[in-house]
Amino acid sequence: MSPRGVPIPDVRQQLFNAAERVLLRDGPAGLTGRAITKEAKCATGLLYNHFADLDDFLAALLLDRAARTGTAMAGLPARAGTGRVVGNLVDAVEALFAGNLLALAGLVMTRPSLIPRMGEALAGGTLHVDAGERAFAAYLRAEQEHGRIRAEADADSLALALVGAAHQLVLTHAPDPRERMHKVITALIWGVERRHDPPR
Amino acid sequence: MSPRGVPIPDVRQQLFNAAERVLLRDGPAGLTGRAITKEAKCATGLLYNHFADLDDFLAALLLDRAARTGTAMAGLPARAGTGRVVGNLVDAVEALFAGNLLALAGLVMTRPSLIPRMGEALAGGTLHVDAGERAFAAYLRAEQEHGRIRAEADADSLALALVGAAHQLVLTHAPDPRERMHKVITALIWGVERRHDPPR
DNA sequence: ATACAGTATGAGCACATGCTCATCCGCGGG
DNA sequence: CCCGCGGATGAGCATGTGCTCATACTGTAT
């Protein structure tokens, strides 16, 4: 623990990291102020010197992590037409896993009080509780226009199924989530993808 | 409220119903002993006269509801080859929604302490945290043997995507979950279903 | 050296929760 | 008519939570 009065570098990020560890270890129910500060090896009050509120802190955590994964996800639709569909989707899901965005979205589900705190971000379209769902749907639609995916397939439903499956894997602490997610993606895309390359 | 000493008929079921209402209204975090007994309009202590523990109560609730929906789900694989695939799946998902099994499974995710309490049921295969996932997979495999679904499709992945999507809809309190789930089912099955009836 | 500003600390407050238990009451038997 | 048993009651205890604030400490300016 830091001695009294010595400023801690990157306090906020350190608290974020500690909270993330607690969340992944003990689930949303274990994510208390004391657990977080204990994990970060600092005093309980420190959290409230830097954030108005526990909900405020958690909302900031969520926004921080979302921003971190945001660029990778935002670039997804632009990749339509390049590479294989499955490969692009696997990369995107990997970004979600790496940012722990899915576990954090699970947090929001169990703490409805968080939602109003992130009002601007939600309203501005920066972040959605449905995490990558919109990015997936946008990407799938773009691939449809490129002729890579059949036009009759419902992109919204496929996107919902994708993030639903990923979420399920994360929340149940399933083993080998990446491998299973890869299989899910190929299974969902398989029947819907055009076998023949578009006419040239 | 019942006057002192007057036995309450069907106490356990009444508490179950109250808990279910609270869960659907306030989410897992709001599911406290006081909230449940207040919703049931009885004394706090009553719950502990009939259950050892809050976790004990919640586990019993989960098992009760699972048993209620269990028969409908168990009959699913047997229906392979009868009717349309989509129709059968819609019926099964309806059974899950009606029994609120998905919301209850969400409860388990946020309360890991529940899992050991339902040890026998989990070990005996009566109930799985992954709810209808196995029933779906078994059904899809049966349809594959009947030639209704292409053999190349991965039944496990499709089943995971199905319950994942349903779960996502329930946990986010999405509007019109049944309608959206219907679309998801048709989207997932569409590319994988055999257009031509099996040769006769 | 002294003063001061900035900041981490942790005991402690008010409150909610899980759970207990002495209490009270209706109903059936004598 | 009284007794006593079964069962619902709710005040209350111990604990954990969110959050506060007087305190202690370091580093810098003078």
PDB file of C-alpha atoms in Angstrom, chain A:
ATOM      1  CA  MET A   1       0.000   0.000   0.000  1.00  0.00           C
ATOM      2  CA  SER A   2       1.142   3.518  -0.794  1.00  0.00           C
ATOM      3  CA  PRO A   3       2.258   5.533   2.274  1.00  0.00           C
ATOM      4  CA  ARG A   4       0.085   8.402   3.342  1.00  0.00           C
ATOM      5  CA  GLY A   5       0.090  11.426   1.091  1.00  0.00           C
ATOM      6  CA  VAL A   6       2.186   9.897  -1.693  1.00  0.00           C
ATOM      7  CA  PRO A   7       0.261  10.359  -4.941  1.00  0.00           C
ATOM      8  CA  ILE A   8      -0.482   7.120  -6.796  1.00  0.00           C
ATOM      9  CA  PRO A   9       0.300   7.262 -10.515  1.00  0.00           C
ATOM     10  CA  ASP A  10      -2.582   6.392 -12.826  1.00  0.00           C
ATOM     11  CA  VAL A  11      -4.974   5.953  -9.929  1.00  0.00           C
ATOM     12  CA  ARG A  12      -8.039   5.658 -12.102  1.00  0.00           C
ATOM     13  CA  GLN A  13      -6.550   3.066 -14.420  1.00  0.00           C
ATOM     14  CA  GLN A  14      -5.260   1.060 -11.462  1.00  0.00           C
ATOM     15  CA  LEU A  15      -8.723   1.065  -9.934  1.00  0.00           C
ATOM     16  CA  PHE A  16     -10.198   0.070 -13.288  1.00  0.00           C
ATOM     17  CA  ASN A  17      -7.813  -2.849 -13.560  1.00  0.00           C
ATOM     18  CA  ALA A  18      -8.536  -3.971 -10.016  1.00  0.00           C
ATOM     19  CA  ALA A  19     -12.285  -3.776 -10.629  1.00  0.00           C
ATOM     20  CA  GLU A  20     -11.925  -5.795 -13.799  1.00  0.00           C
ATOM     21  CA  ARG A  21     -10.024  -8.509 -11.964  1.00  0.00           C
ATOM     22  CA  VAL A  22     -12.665  -8.636  -9.243  1.00  0.00           C
ATOM     23  CA  LEU A  23     -15.475  -8.759 -11.786  1.00  0.00           C
ATOM     24  CA  LEU A  24     -13.907 -11.624 -13.701  1.00  0.00           C
ATOM     25  CA  ARG A  25     -13.093 -13.498 -10.490  1.00  0.00           C
ATOM     26  CA  ASP A  26     -16.227 -12.975  -8.373  1.00  0.00           C
ATOM     27  CA  GLY A  27     -18.893 -11.841 -10.789  1.00  0.00           C
ATOM     28  CA  PRO A  28     -21.020  -8.683 -10.645  1.00  0.00           C
ATOM     29  CA  ALA A  29     -22.252  -9.388  -7.116  1.00  0.00           C
ATOM     30  CA  GLY A  30     -18.727  -9.261  -5.727  1.00  0.00           C
ATOM     31  CA  LEU A  31     -17.943  -5.904  -7.266  1.00  0.00           C
ATOM     32  CA  THR A  32     -18.123  -3.777  -4.100  1.00  0.00           C
ATOM     33  CA  GLY A  33     -16.145  -0.672  -3.268  1.00  0.00           C
ATOM     34  CA  ARG A  34     -14.221  -2.452  -0.561  1.00  0.00           C
ATOM     35  CA  ALA A  35     -13.402  -5.426  -2.789  1.00  0.00           C
ATOM     36  CA  ILE A  36     -12.110  -3.137  -5.519  1.00  0.00           C
ATOM     37  CA  THR A  37      -9.931  -1.005  -3.247  1.00  0.00           C
ATOM     38  CA  LYS A  38      -8.665  -4.073  -1.425  1.00  0.00           C
ATOM     39  CA  GLU A  39      -7.692  -5.628  -4.754  1.00  0.00           C
ATOM     40  CA  ALA A  40      -5.971  -2.363  -5.674  1.00  0.00           C
ATOM     41  CA  LYS A  41      -4.265  -2.356  -2.250  1.00  0.00           C
ATOM     42  CA  CYS A  42      -5.368   1.134  -1.304  1.00  0.00           C
ATOM     43  CA  ALA A  43      -7.766   2.737   1.155  1.00  0.00           C
ATOM     44  CA  THR A  44     -11.510   2.493   0.631  1.00  0.00           C
ATOM     45  CA  GLY A  45     -11.913   6.240   0.570  1.00  0.00           C
ATOM     46  CA  LEU A  46      -9.515   6.656  -2.349  1.00  0.00           C
ATOM     47  CA  LEU A  47     -12.188   5.558  -4.770  1.00  0.00           C
ATOM     48  CA  TYR A  48     -14.446   8.376  -3.566  1.00  0.00           C
ATOM     49  CA  ASN A  49     -11.662  10.948  -3.864  1.00  0.00           C
ATOM     50  CA  HIS A  50     -11.594  10.309  -7.598  1.00  0.00           C
ATOM     51  CA  PHE A  51     -15.186   9.413  -8.395  1.00  0.00           C
ATOM     52  CA  ALA A  52     -18.432  10.889  -7.140  1.00  0.00           C
ATOM     53  CA  ASP A  53     -20.028   7.559  -6.620  1.00  0.00           C
ATOM     54  CA  LEU A  54     -19.621   3.821  -7.084  1.00  0.00           C
ATOM     55  CA  ASP A  55     -22.004   3.883 -10.027  1.00  0.00           C
ATOM     56  CA  ASP A  56     -20.021   6.809 -11.384  1.00  0.00           C
ATOM     57  CA  PHE A  57     -16.855   4.747 -11.132  1.00  0.00           C
ATOM     58  CA  LEU A  58     -18.399   1.703 -12.795  1.00  0.00           C
ATOM     59  CA  ALA A  59     -19.842   3.805 -15.608  1.00  0.00           C
ATOM     60  CA  ALA A  60     -16.400   5.355 -16.148  1.00  0.00           C
ATOM     61  CA  LEU A  61     -14.868   1.884 -16.197  1.00  0.00           C
ATOM     62  CA  LEU A  62     -17.348   0.734 -18.800  1.00  0.00           C
ATOM     63  CA  LEU A  63     -16.797   3.791 -20.979  1.00  0.00           C
ATOM     64  CA  ASP A  64     -13.027   3.441 -20.719  1.00  0.00           C
ATOM     65  CA  ARG A  65     -13.040  -0.178 -21.791  1.00  0.00           C
ATOM     66  CA  ALA A  66     -15.573   0.500 -24.513  1.00  0.00           C
ATOM     67  CA  ALA A  67     -13.369   3.248 -25.932  1.00  0.00           C
ATOM     68  CA  ARG A  68     -10.443   0.864 -25.910  1.00  0.00           C
ATOM     69  CA  THR A  69     -12.295  -1.737 -27.980  1.00  0.00           C
ATOM     70  CA  GLY A  70     -14.333   0.839 -29.846  1.00  0.00           C
ATOM     71  CA  THR A  71     -11.893   1.489 -32.673  1.00  0.00           C
ATOM     72  CA  ALA A  72     -11.470  -2.164 -33.539  1.00  0.00           C
ATOM     73  CA  MET A  73     -15.213  -2.663 -33.591  1.00  0.00           C
ATOM     74  CA  ALA A  74     -15.923   0.554 -35.469  1.00  0.00           C
ATOM     75  CA  GLY A  75     -13.581  -0.528 -38.234  1.00  0.00           C
ATOM     76  CA  LEU A  76     -15.477  -3.763 -38.760  1.00  0.00           C
ATOM     77  CA  PRO A  77     -18.108  -2.619 -41.290  1.00  0.00           C
ATOM     78  CA  ALA A  78     -15.374  -1.010 -43.393  1.00  0.00           C
ATOM     79  CA  ARG A  79     -13.727  -4.401 -43.753  1.00  0.00           C
ATOM     80  CA  ALA A  80     -16.687  -5.798 -45.644  1.00  0.00           C
ATOM     81  CA  GLY A  81     -15.580  -7.263 -48.941  1.00  0.00           C
ATOM     82  CA  THR A  82     -12.054  -7.869 -47.695  1.00  0.00           C
ATOM     83  CA  GLY A  83     -10.984 -11.298 -46.550  1.00  0.00           C
ATOM     84  CA  ARG A  84     -13.334 -14.023 -45.472  1.00  0.00           C
ATOM     85  CA  VAL A  85     -16.500 -13.189 -43.560  1.00  0.00           C
ATOM     86  CA  VAL A  86     -15.749 -15.695 -40.840  1.00  0.00           C
ATOM     87  CA  GLY A  87     -12.248 -14.320 -40.371  1.00  0.00           C
ATOM     88  CA  ASN A  88     -13.475 -10.770 -39.981  1.00  0.00           C
ATOM     89  CA  LEU A  89     -16.078 -11.825 -37.449  1.00  0.00           C
ATOM     90  CA  VAL A  90     -13.576 -13.860 -35.470  1.00  0.00           C
ATOM     91  CA  ASP A  91     -11.310 -10.823 -35.228  1.00  0.00           C
ATOM     92  CA  ALA A  92     -14.167  -8.647 -34.033  1.00  0.00           C
ATOM     93  CA  VAL A  93     -15.264 -11.141 -31.397  1.00  0.00           C
ATOM     94  CA  GLU A  94     -11.664 -11.380 -30.277  1.00  0.00           C
ATOM     95  CA  ALA A  95     -11.664  -7.615 -29.730  1.00  0.00           C
ATOM     96  CA  LEU A  96     -14.800  -7.965 -27.617  1.00  0.00           C
ATOM     97  CA  PHE A  97     -13.258 -10.708 -25.507  1.00  0.00           C
ATOM     98  CA  ALA A  98      -9.957  -8.867 -25.087  1.00  0.00           C
ATOM     99  CA  GLY A  99     -11.740  -5.726 -23.872  1.00  0.00           C
ATOM    100  CA  ASN A 100     -13.935  -7.783 -21.577  1.00  0.00           C
ATOM    101  CA  LEU A 101     -16.760  -5.723 -22.994  1.00  0.00           C
ATOM    102  CA  LEU A 102     -19.136  -8.638 -22.759  1.00  0.00           C
ATOM    103  CA  ALA A 103     -18.519  -9.235 -19.063  1.00  0.00           C
ATOM    104  CA  LEU A 104     -18.932  -5.512 -18.474  1.00  0.00           C
ATOM    105  CA  ALA A 105     -22.184  -5.474 -20.413  1.00  0.00           C
ATOM    106  CA  GLY A 106     -23.309  -8.246 -18.072  1.00  0.00           C
ATOM    107  CA  LEU A 107     -22.563  -5.853 -15.228  1.00  0.00           C
ATOM    108  CA  VAL A 108     -24.963  -3.325 -16.698  1.00  0.00           C
ATOM    109  CA  MET A 109     -27.694  -5.945 -16.873  1.00  0.00           C
ATOM    110  CA  THR A 110     -27.488  -6.582 -13.152  1.00  0.00           C
ATOM    111  CA  ARG A 111     -27.147  -2.893 -12.262  1.00  0.00           C
ATOM    112  CA  PRO A 112     -29.835  -0.925 -14.041  1.00  0.00           C
ATOM    113  CA  SER A 113     -28.821   2.189 -12.072  1.00  0.00           C
ATOM    114  CA  LEU A 114     -25.747   2.407 -14.302  1.00  0.00           C
ATOM    115  CA  ILE A 115     -27.743   3.113 -17.428  1.00  0.00           C
ATOM    116  CA  PRO A 116     -28.764   6.731 -16.675  1.00  0.00           C
ATOM    117  CA  ARG A 117     -25.170   7.513 -15.669  1.00  0.00           C
ATOM    118  CA  MET A 118     -23.978   6.852 -19.178  1.00  0.00           C
ATOM    119  CA  GLY A 119     -26.778   8.837 -20.703  1.00  0.00           C
ATOM    120  CA  GLU A 120     -24.738  11.013 -23.067  1.00  0.00           C
ATOM    121  CA  ALA A 121     -22.677   8.129 -24.350  1.00  0.00           C
ATOM    122  CA  LEU A 122     -25.749   6.022 -24.922  1.00  0.00           C
ATOM    123  CA  ALA A 123     -27.673   8.856 -26.568  1.00  0.00           C
ATOM    124  CA  GLY A 124     -24.693   9.909 -28.673  1.00  0.00           C
ATOM    125  CA  GLY A 125     -24.295   6.435 -30.085  1.00  0.00           C
ATOM    126  CA  THR A 126     -20.776   6.072 -28.709  1.00  0.00           C
ATOM    127  CA  LEU A 127     -21.715   3.025 -26.728  1.00  0.00           C
ATOM    128  CA  HIS A 128     -24.586   0.616 -26.607  1.00  0.00           C
ATOM    129  CA  VAL A 129     -25.504  -1.835 -23.900  1.00  0.00           C
ATOM    130  CA  ASP A 130     -25.925  -4.243 -26.783  1.00  0.00           C
ATOM    131  CA  ALA A 131     -22.155  -3.872 -27.233  1.00  0.00           C
ATOM    132  CA  GLY A 132     -21.033  -5.056 -30.617  1.00  0.00           C
ATOM    133  CA  GLU A 133     -24.492  -5.972 -31.824  1.00  0.00           C
ATOM    134  CA  ARG A 134     -24.893  -2.931 -34.069  1.00  0.00           C
ATOM    135  CA  ALA A 135     -21.372  -3.199 -35.424  1.00  0.00           C
ATOM    136  CA  PHE A 136     -22.010  -6.832 -36.330  1.00  0.00           C
ATOM    137  CA  ALA A 137     -25.307  -6.022 -37.998  1.00  0.00           C
ATOM    138  CA  ALA A 138     -23.766  -3.142 -39.958  1.00  0.00           C
ATOM    139  CA  TYR A 139     -20.936  -5.374 -41.079  1.00  0.00           C
ATOM    140  CA  LEU A 140     -23.248  -8.177 -42.163  1.00  0.00           C
ATOM    141  CA  ARG A 141     -25.383  -5.754 -44.149  1.00  0.00           C
ATOM    142  CA  ALA A 142     -22.275  -4.380 -45.832  1.00  0.00           C
ATOM    143  CA  GLU A 143     -21.277  -7.905 -46.800  1.00  0.00           C
ATOM    144  CA  GLN A 144     -24.739  -8.441 -48.225  1.00  0.00           C
ATOM    145  CA  GLU A 145     -24.242  -5.420 -50.477  1.00  0.00           C
ATOM    146  CA  HIS A 146     -20.921  -6.854 -51.546  1.00  0.00           C
ATOM    147  CA  GLY A 147     -22.728 -10.063 -52.448  1.00  0.00           C
ATOM    148  CA  ARG A 148     -20.840 -12.153 -49.941  1.00  0.00           C
ATOM    149  CA  ILE A 149     -23.898 -12.973 -47.865  1.00  0.00           C
ATOM    150  CA  ARG A 150     -27.309 -13.781 -49.265  1.00  0.00           C
ATOM    151  CA  ALA A 151     -29.676 -10.841 -49.161  1.00  0.00           C
ATOM    152  CA  GLU A 152     -32.480 -12.904 -47.634  1.00  0.00           C
ATOM    153  CA  ALA A 153     -30.578 -13.444 -44.369  1.00  0.00           C
ATOM    154  CA  ASP A 154     -31.688 -11.169 -41.525  1.00  0.00           C
ATOM    155  CA  ALA A 155     -28.553  -9.327 -40.424  1.00  0.00           C
ATOM    156  CA  ASP A 156     -30.088  -8.079 -37.154  1.00  0.00           C
ATOM    157  CA  SER A 157     -31.040 -11.572 -36.081  1.00  0.00           C
ATOM    158  CA  LEU A 158     -27.658 -13.001 -36.958  1.00  0.00           C
ATOM    159  CA  ALA A 159     -25.939 -10.207 -35.009  1.00  0.00           C
ATOM    160  CA  LEU A 160     -28.167 -10.813 -32.000  1.00  0.00           C
ATOM    161  CA  ALA A 161     -27.393 -14.520 -32.098  1.00  0.00           C
ATOM    162  CA  LEU A 162     -23.666 -13.809 -32.322  1.00  0.00           C
ATOM    163  CA  VAL A 163     -23.432 -11.522 -29.320  1.00  0.00           C
ATOM    164  CA  GLY A 164     -25.954 -13.686 -27.463  1.00  0.00           C
ATOM    165  CA  ALA A 165     -23.744 -16.737 -27.891  1.00  0.00           C
ATOM    166  CA  ALA A 166     -20.615 -14.826 -26.886  1.00  0.00           C
ATOM    167  CA  HIS A 167     -22.379 -13.405 -23.871  1.00  0.00           C
ATOM    168  CA  GLN A 168     -23.590 -16.817 -22.824  1.00  0.00           C
ATOM    169  CA  LEU A 169     -20.055 -18.179 -22.997  1.00  0.00           C
ATOM    170  CA  VAL A 170     -18.625 -15.305 -20.951  1.00  0.00           C
ATOM    171  CA  LEU A 171     -21.287 -15.256 -18.252  1.00  0.00           C
ATOM    172  CA  THR A 172     -21.170 -19.001 -17.665  1.00  0.00           C
ATOM    173  CA  HIS A 173     -17.364 -18.996 -17.573  1.00  0.00           C
ATOM    174  CA  ALA A 174     -17.397 -21.644 -20.292  1.00  0.00           C
ATOM    175  CA  PRO A 175     -14.009 -23.166 -21.120  1.00  0.00           C
ATOM    176  CA  ASP A 176     -12.347 -22.273 -24.419  1.00  0.00           C
ATOM    177  CA  PRO A 177     -14.761 -19.450 -25.287  1.00  0.00           C
ATOM    178  CA  ARG A 178     -12.727 -18.382 -28.322  1.00  0.00           C
ATOM    179  CA  GLU A 179     -12.682 -21.807 -29.872  1.00  0.00           C
ATOM    180  CA  ARG A 180     -16.379 -22.307 -29.313  1.00  0.00           C
ATOM    181  CA  MET A 181     -17.138 -18.851 -30.636  1.00  0.00           C
ATOM    182  CA  HIS A 182     -15.200 -19.636 -33.778  1.00  0.00           C
ATOM    183  CA  LYS A 183     -17.405 -22.681 -34.345  1.00  0.00           C
ATOM    184  CA  VAL A 184     -20.544 -20.644 -33.691  1.00  0.00           C
ATOM    185  CA  ILE A 185     -19.505 -18.055 -36.263  1.00  0.00           C
ATOM    186  CA  THR A 186     -18.801 -20.636 -38.938  1.00  0.00           C
ATOM    187  CA  ALA A 187     -22.067 -22.422 -38.134  1.00  0.00           C
ATOM    188  CA  LEU A 188     -24.106 -19.231 -38.435  1.00  0.00           C
ATOM    189  CA  ILE A 189     -22.401 -17.992 -41.579  1.00  0.00           C
ATOM    190  CA  TRP A 190     -22.048 -21.329 -43.316  1.00  0.00           C
ATOM    191  CA  GLY A 191     -25.576 -21.628 -44.651  1.00  0.00           C
ATOM    192  CA  VAL A 192     -25.869 -17.994 -45.492  1.00  0.00           C
ATOM    193  CA  GLU A 193     -22.616 -17.290 -47.266  1.00  0.00           C
ATOM    194  CA  ARG A 194     -22.416 -17.328 -51.040  1.00  0.00           C
ATOM    195  CA  ARG A 195     -20.356 -20.296 -52.169  1.00  0.00           C
ATOM    196  CA  HIS A 196     -19.612 -18.710 -55.538  1.00  0.00           C
ATOM    197  CA  ASP A 197     -17.556 -15.570 -55.753  1.00  0.00           C
ATOM    198  CA  PRO A 198     -19.471 -12.597 -57.088  1.00  0.00           C
ATOM    199  CA  PRO A 199     -19.384 -12.240 -60.900  1.00  0.00           C
ATOM    200  CA  ARG A 200     -16.335 -10.345 -62.123  1.00  0.00           C
TER     201      ARG A 200
END
